[in-house]
Coordinates of C-alpha atoms in Angstrom, one line a residue:
X1 CA 15.7 -17.7 10.1
X2 CA 16.1 -15.3 7.6
X3 CA 13.7 -14.4 5.0
X4 CA 13.1 -11.3 2.1
X5 CA 8.9 -10.7 1.1
X6 CA 9.0 -10.0 -2.7
X7 CA 6.0 -7.9 -3.1
X8 CA 6.8 -5.0 -5.1
X9 CA 3.7 -2.3 -6.3
X10 CA 1.2 -0.6 -6.7
X11 CA 1.4 1.2 -3.1
X12 CA -2.2 -0.4 -1.3
X13 CA -0.5 -3.6 -2.3
X14 CA 2.8 -2.6 -0.8
X15 CA 0.5 -1.8 2.5
X16 CA -1.7 -4.6 1.8
X17 CA 1.1 -7.0 3.0
X18 CA 2.5 -5.4 6.2
X19 CA 0.4 -7.1 8.2
X20 CA 2.5 -10.6 7.2
X21 CA 5.4 -8.6 8.2
X22 CA 3.9 -8.8 11.6
X23 CA 2.1 -11.7 11.9
X24 CA 6.2 -13.2 11.0
X25 CA 7.6 -11.6 13.2
X26 CA 4.7 -12.6 16.0
X27 CA 5.6 -15.8 15.3
X28 CA 9.3 -16.1 15.5
X29 CA 10.2 -13.0 17.2
X30 CA 14.3 -13.7 15.9
X31 CA 13.5 -13.5 12.5
X32 CA 14.6 -11.5 10.5
X33 CA 12.5 -9.5 7.7
X34 CA 14.4 -7.8 4.5
X35 CA 11.4 -6.6 1.5
X36 CA 12.1 -6.4 -2.9
X37 CA 9.8 -3.5 -2.9
X38 CA 9.6 -1.4 -5.3
X39 CA 11.9 2.6 -5.7
X40 CA 8.7 4.5 -5.1
X41 CA 7.3 2.8 -2.8
X42 CA 10.2 1.3 -0.4
X43 CA 9.0 4.4 2.6
X44 CA 6.3 1.7 3.3
X45 CA 8.0 -1.4 4.8
X46 CA 10.5 1.1 6.6
X47 CA 7.5 2.2 8.7
X48 CA 7.6 -1.2 10.3
X49 CA 9.8 -1.7 12.9
X50 CA 10.3 -5.9 12.1
X51 CA 11.3 -4.6 8.1
X52 CA 14.7 -4.9 8.5
X53 CA 16.7 -4.8 4.8
X54 CA 15.0 -3.2 1.6
X55 CA 15.7 -3.6 -1.6
X56 CA 14.6 -1.6 -4.0
X57 CA 14.0 -2.2 -7.2
X58 CA 12.7 0.2 -10.9
X59 CA 11.2 -2.0 -12.6
X60 CA 8.9 0.2 -13.6
X61 CA 12.0 3.1 -14.1
X62 CA 13.5 0.9 -16.4
X63 CA 10.7 -0.4 -18.5
X64 CA 11.1 2.9 -20.1
X65 CA 15.4 3.4 -20.8
X66 CA 15.5 -0.2 -21.7
X67 CA 18.3 0.7 -24.3
X68 CA 20.3 2.4 -21.5
X69 CA 23.6 1.9 -20.1
X70 CA 22.7 2.7 -16.9
X71 CA 19.8 0.6 -16.7
X72 CA 22.2 -2.1 -17.5
X73 CA 24.4 -1.1 -15.1
X74 CA 20.8 0.1 -12.0
X75 CA 19.9 -4.5 -13.2
X76 CA 23.2 -5.6 -12.8
X77 CA 23.3 -4.2 -9.1
X78 CA 19.4 -5.2 -7.7
X79 CA 20.4 -8.7 -9.2
X80 CA 23.6 -8.8 -6.9
X81 CA 22.0 -6.9 -4.3
X82 CA 18.9 -9.9 -3.9
X83 CA 21.8 -12.2 -4.1
X84 CA 24.6 -11.4 -1.3
X85 CA 22.0 -12.4 1.1
X86 CA 21.0 -16.3 1.6
X87 CA 17.6 -16.9 3.2
X88 CA 15.5 -19.1 4.3
X89 CA 12.5 -18.5 2.3
X90 CA 11.8 -16.3 -0.6
X91 CA 8.2 -15.5 0.0
X92 CA 5.8 -13.9 -3.8
X93 CA 3.1 -12.7 -2.2
X94 CA 1.5 -10.7 -4.8
X95 CA 1.5 -13.6 -7.8
X96 CA 2.5 -12.2 -10.7
X97 CA 5.2 -13.3 -13.3
X98 CA 7.1 -10.0 -12.6
X99 CA 7.4 -10.8 -9.4
X100 CA 7.8 -14.3 -9.7
X101 CA 11.2 -13.3 -11.6
X102 CA 12.5 -11.1 -8.9
X103 CA 12.5 -13.5 -6.2
X104 CA 14.1 -15.9 -7.9
X105 CA 17.0 -13.0 -8.3
X106 CA 17.6 -14.2 -4.0
X107 CA 19.3 -17.4 -3.0
X108 CA 16.6 -19.5 -1.3
X109 CA 14.1 -21.8 -2.2
X110 CA 10.3 -19.5 -2.7
X111 CA 7.2 -20.2 -2.1
X112 CA 4.0 -18.7 -3.6
X113 CA 1.4 -19.3 -5.3
X114 CA 0.3 -22.4 -6.8
X115 CA -1.0 -21.5 -10.3
X116 CA -5.2 -21.9 -9.4
X117 CA -4.2 -19.0 -6.6
X118 CA -1.7 -16.7 -8.5
X119 CA -2.6 -13.4 -10.3
X120 CA -0.8 -14.5 -13.2
X121 CA -1.0 -18.7 -13.3
X122 CA 3.2 -18.8 -15.4
X123 CA 4.0 -16.7 -11.3
X124 CA 4.0 -20.3 -9.9
X125 CA 6.6 -22.1 -12.5
X126 CA 8.9 -20.4 -10.9
X127 CA 8.3 -21.4 -7.2
X128 CA 9.6 -24.4 -5.6
X129 CA 6.8 -24.4 -3.1
X130 CA 3.1 -23.6 -3.5
X131 CA 0.3 -22.9 -1.5
X132 CA -3.9 -22.7 -2.8
X133 CA -6.1 -20.3 -1.1
X134 CA -8.9 -19.0 -2.7
X135 CA -9.2 -15.9 -4.7
X136 CA -12.5 -14.6 -3.1
X137 CA -10.7 -13.5 0.2
X138 CA -9.3 -10.0 0.4
X139 CA -6.2 -9.3 -0.6
X140 CA -4.9 -8.6 3.6
X141 CA -6.4 -12.2 4.2
X142 CA -4.5 -13.9 1.1
X143 CA -1.2 -12.1 2.1
X144 CA -1.3 -13.9 5.2
X145 CA -3.2 -17.5 5.0
X146 CA -0.5 -17.4 1.9
X147 CA 2.2 -16.6 4.5
X148 CA 1.1 -18.6 7.1
X149 CA 1.2 -21.8 5.2
X150 CA 4.7 -21.2 3.8
X151 CA 5.4 -21.3 7.2
X152 CA 3.2 -23.0 9.3
X153 CA 1.5 -21.6 11.9
X154 CA -1.4 -20.6 12.3
X155 CA -3.5 -16.8 10.6
X156 CA -5.9 -16.2 14.5
X157 CA -4.4 -12.7 15.6
X158 CA -6.4 -9.5 14.1
X159 CA -4.8 -7.8 11.2
X160 CA -2.5 -5.4 12.6
X161 CA 0.1 -3.6 9.7
X162 CA 1.8 -2.6 12.4
X163 CA 3.6 0.3 11.5
X164 CA 3.5 4.2 13.2
X165 CA 4.2 7.1 11.7
X166 CA 6.9 8.7 12.4
X167 CA 8.1 11.9 13.8
X168 CA 8.2 14.3 11.4
X169 CA 7.7 18.7 12.0
X170 CA 4.5 19.5 9.7
X171 CA 4.9 23.3 10.2
X172 CA 2.9 24.2 7.2
X173 CA -0.3 22.0 9.4
X174 CA -2.4 25.3 11.1
X175 CA -3.0 23.8 15.4
X176 CA -6.3 23.0 15.8
X177 CA -8.1 18.9 14.8
X178 CA -8.5 18.4 10.7
X179 CA -9.7 15.9 8.1
X180 CA -7.3 15.1 5.4
X181 CA -9.5 14.0 2.0
X182 CA -7.7 12.4 -0.6
X183 CA -8.9 13.7 -3.7
X184 CA -6.5 12.8 -6.2
X185 CA -6.2 8.9 -7.4
X186 CA -4.3 7.0 -10.9
X187 CA -7.6 6.7 -12.6
X188 CA -10.1 9.2 -13.8
X189 CA -13.3 7.1 -13.5
X190 CA -12.2 6.8 -9.7
X191 CA -12.3 10.7 -8.9
X192 CA -14.8 12.2 -6.9
X193 CA -17.2 15.0 -8.3
X194 CA -15.4 17.9 -7.4
X195 CA -19.2 19.8 -6.5
X196 CA -19.4 16.8 -3.8
X197 CA -15.6 17.2 -2.5
X198 CA -16.8 21.0 -1.7
X199 CA -19.7 20.5 -0.3
X200 CA -18.0 17.3 2.5
X201 CA -15.2 20.5 3.0
X202 CA -17.5 22.8 3.9
X203 CA -20.0 20.4 6.2
X204 CA -16.7 19.4 8.2
X205 CA -15.5 23.4 8.5
X206 CA -19.3 24.0 10.2
X207 CA -18.0 21.1 12.7
X208 CA -14.7 22.9 13.5
X209 CA -12.7 20.5 11.8
X210 CA -9.7 21.6 9.5
X211 CA -9.5 20.3 5.9
X212 CA -6.2 19.0 4.3
X213 CA -6.1 18.5 0.7
X214 CA -2.6 15.8 -0.3
X215 CA -2.0 16.1 -3.8
X216 CA 0.8 14.5 -5.6
X217 CA 1.6 15.8 -9.6
X218 CA 0.8 19.1 -11.2
X219 CA -2.9 18.1 -11.8
X220 CA -3.7 17.1 -8.5
X221 CA -2.4 19.8 -7.0
X222 CA -4.7 22.0 -9.3
X223 CA -7.6 20.2 -8.7
X224 CA -6.5 20.6 -4.4
X225 CA -6.1 24.2 -4.9
X226 CA -9.4 25.0 -6.5
X227 CA -10.8 22.5 -4.0
X228 CA -8.9 24.6 -1.0
X229 CA -10.4 27.6 -3.2
X230 CA -14.1 26.7 -2.1
X231 CA -13.7 25.0 1.5
X232 CA -13.4 28.5 3.3
X233 CA -9.7 27.7 6.0
X234 CA -9.0 24.7 3.8
X235 CA -5.4 23.8 2.9
X236 CA -3.6 22.6 -0.4
X237 CA -1.2 20.7 1.4
X238 CA 2.7 21.1 -0.5
X239 CA 4.3 17.8 -2.2
X240 CA 5.2 15.6 0.3
X241 CA 6.8 12.6 1.0
X242 CA 5.1 8.9 1.5
X243 CA 6.1 8.8 5.4
X244 CA 5.6 12.7 6.1
X245 CA 2.1 11.7 3.9
X246 CA 1.8 9.2 6.5
X247 CA 2.8 11.6 9.5
X248 CA -0.4 13.5 8.4
X249 CA -2.6 11.0 8.1
X250 CA -1.8 9.9 11.4
X251 CA -2.8 13.1 12.9
X252 CA -5.7 13.4 11.9
X253 CA -9.3 13.6 12.9
X254 CA -10.8 12.0 9.8
X255 CA -10.0 11.0 6.5
X256 CA -12.3 10.6 3.7
X257 CA -10.4 9.7 0.7
X258 CA -11.0 7.8 -3.1
X259 CA -9.9 4.1 -4.5
X260 CA -5.8 5.1 -3.8
X261 CA -3.1 4.1 -2.6
X262 CA -3.7 6.6 0.3
X263 CA -6.8 5.4 1.6
X264 CA -5.4 2.4 2.4
X265 CA -2.3 3.8 4.4
X266 CA -4.9 5.6 6.3
X267 CA -6.3 2.5 7.5
X268 CA -2.8 0.6 7.8
X269 CA -2.2 3.6 10.6
X270 CA -5.5 3.1 12.4
X271 CA -7.3 6.7 11.4
X272 CA -11.1 6.6 10.9
X273 CA -11.3 6.8 7.1
X274 CA -14.1 6.7 4.4
X275 CA -13.4 4.8 1.0
X276 CA -15.0 6.5 -1.6
X277 CA -15.6 4.0 -4.9
X278 CA -17.2 5.1 -7.8
X279 CA -15.4 2.7 -10.5
X280 CA -14.2 -0.6 -8.6
X281 CA -15.6 -2.7 -6.3
X282 CA -14.0 -3.3 -2.8
X283 CA -15.3 -6.2 -2.1
X284 CA -11.1 -7.8 -2.7
X285 CA -9.2 -4.3 -2.6
X286 CA -11.7 -2.0 -0.2
X287 CA -10.6 -0.6 3.1
X288 CA -9.0 -3.3 5.5
X289 CA -8.2 -3.5 8.8
X290 CA -8.3 -3.1 12.4
X291 CA -9.7 0.2 12.9
X292 CA -13.1 2.0 12.3
X293 CA -12.9 2.6 8.6
X294 CA -16.0 2.3 5.6
X295 CA -16.1 0.9 2.3
X296 CA -18.9 3.7 0.4
X297 CA -20.0 2.6 -3.1
X298 CA -18.8 0.4 -6.3
X299 CA -18.8 -0.3 -10.0
X300 CA -21.1 2.4 -11.4
X301 CA -21.9 4.4 -8.4
X302 CA -21.3 7.3 -6.7
X303 CA -22.3 8.3 -2.7
X304 CA -24.0 10.8 -1.6
X305 CA -22.1 13.6 0.3
X306 CA -25.0 12.9 3.1
X307 CA -24.3 9.1 3.1
X308 CA -20.3 10.1 3.7
X309 CA -21.2 12.6 6.1
X310 CA -23.8 9.7 8.0
X311 CA -21.1 7.9 8.3
X312 CA -18.7 10.3 9.7
X313 CA -20.9 10.9 12.9
X314 CA -20.0 7.2 13.8
X315 CA -17.1 8.1 14.3
X316 CA -15.7 7.2 17.9
X317 CA -14.7 10.9 19.5

């Protein structure tokens, strides 16, 4: 049996789909699993040992260059890759018009949410097989239930993202235990105040933990540098690829992060994680996993430093 999973973006959504690969592999150990994903997130399914062929797509980049011949050449190559293999099932767990359209380019019966369950009801028009899954469930649970319905197996085991961080040498990382603070996110209203990060970092240093602050774009790196300068011994990490970030997160004593995909990656790696919410509700898309994790805050809220420290005190070991 060969199955294609279609979950293209965003980073958190792709991470939330990893347990589907684990579940299918448990039920059908001989099945071959492929995955269609946005090129910038392709490193995530590569972390799962049950996932074989990765089919990258670049919708985000293509949208910005639709008049270029190179874009249409790449689109043609993507269509060809999608049709190179015959699948027993193509499973779109994203439930968007975009993802359903991409999934329809593959050879094989296409399954997904019914119109009442899909995030965009129009997506259901593309599917050969439709399944109803309650919308008030966490995203991880919805993904797992859809896959179980499509392949007719029970969802019984505890959630398992099934990934391990690669063995990448982080020569710039000082020796000793450390915590990772994920201060960057896609929207300003999701940020946690810099004064809070500084107070938290100083408290962690007083407890003997190093503090590492990853960042991506120049604005995020400038913020990380400001925070590191105000926290004794803290380190603003150099730019890192997703696989190296996984190595960093997996080695941490604890992770504290705002509403961003890397916070979900930390939970997937079973690193003790505190997630901070200031502009969104964590109920359906908050951090979720088998290891120690906490969701603090919500829409219009700002978790206090003392609340974060109190949760960190409960971290095992």
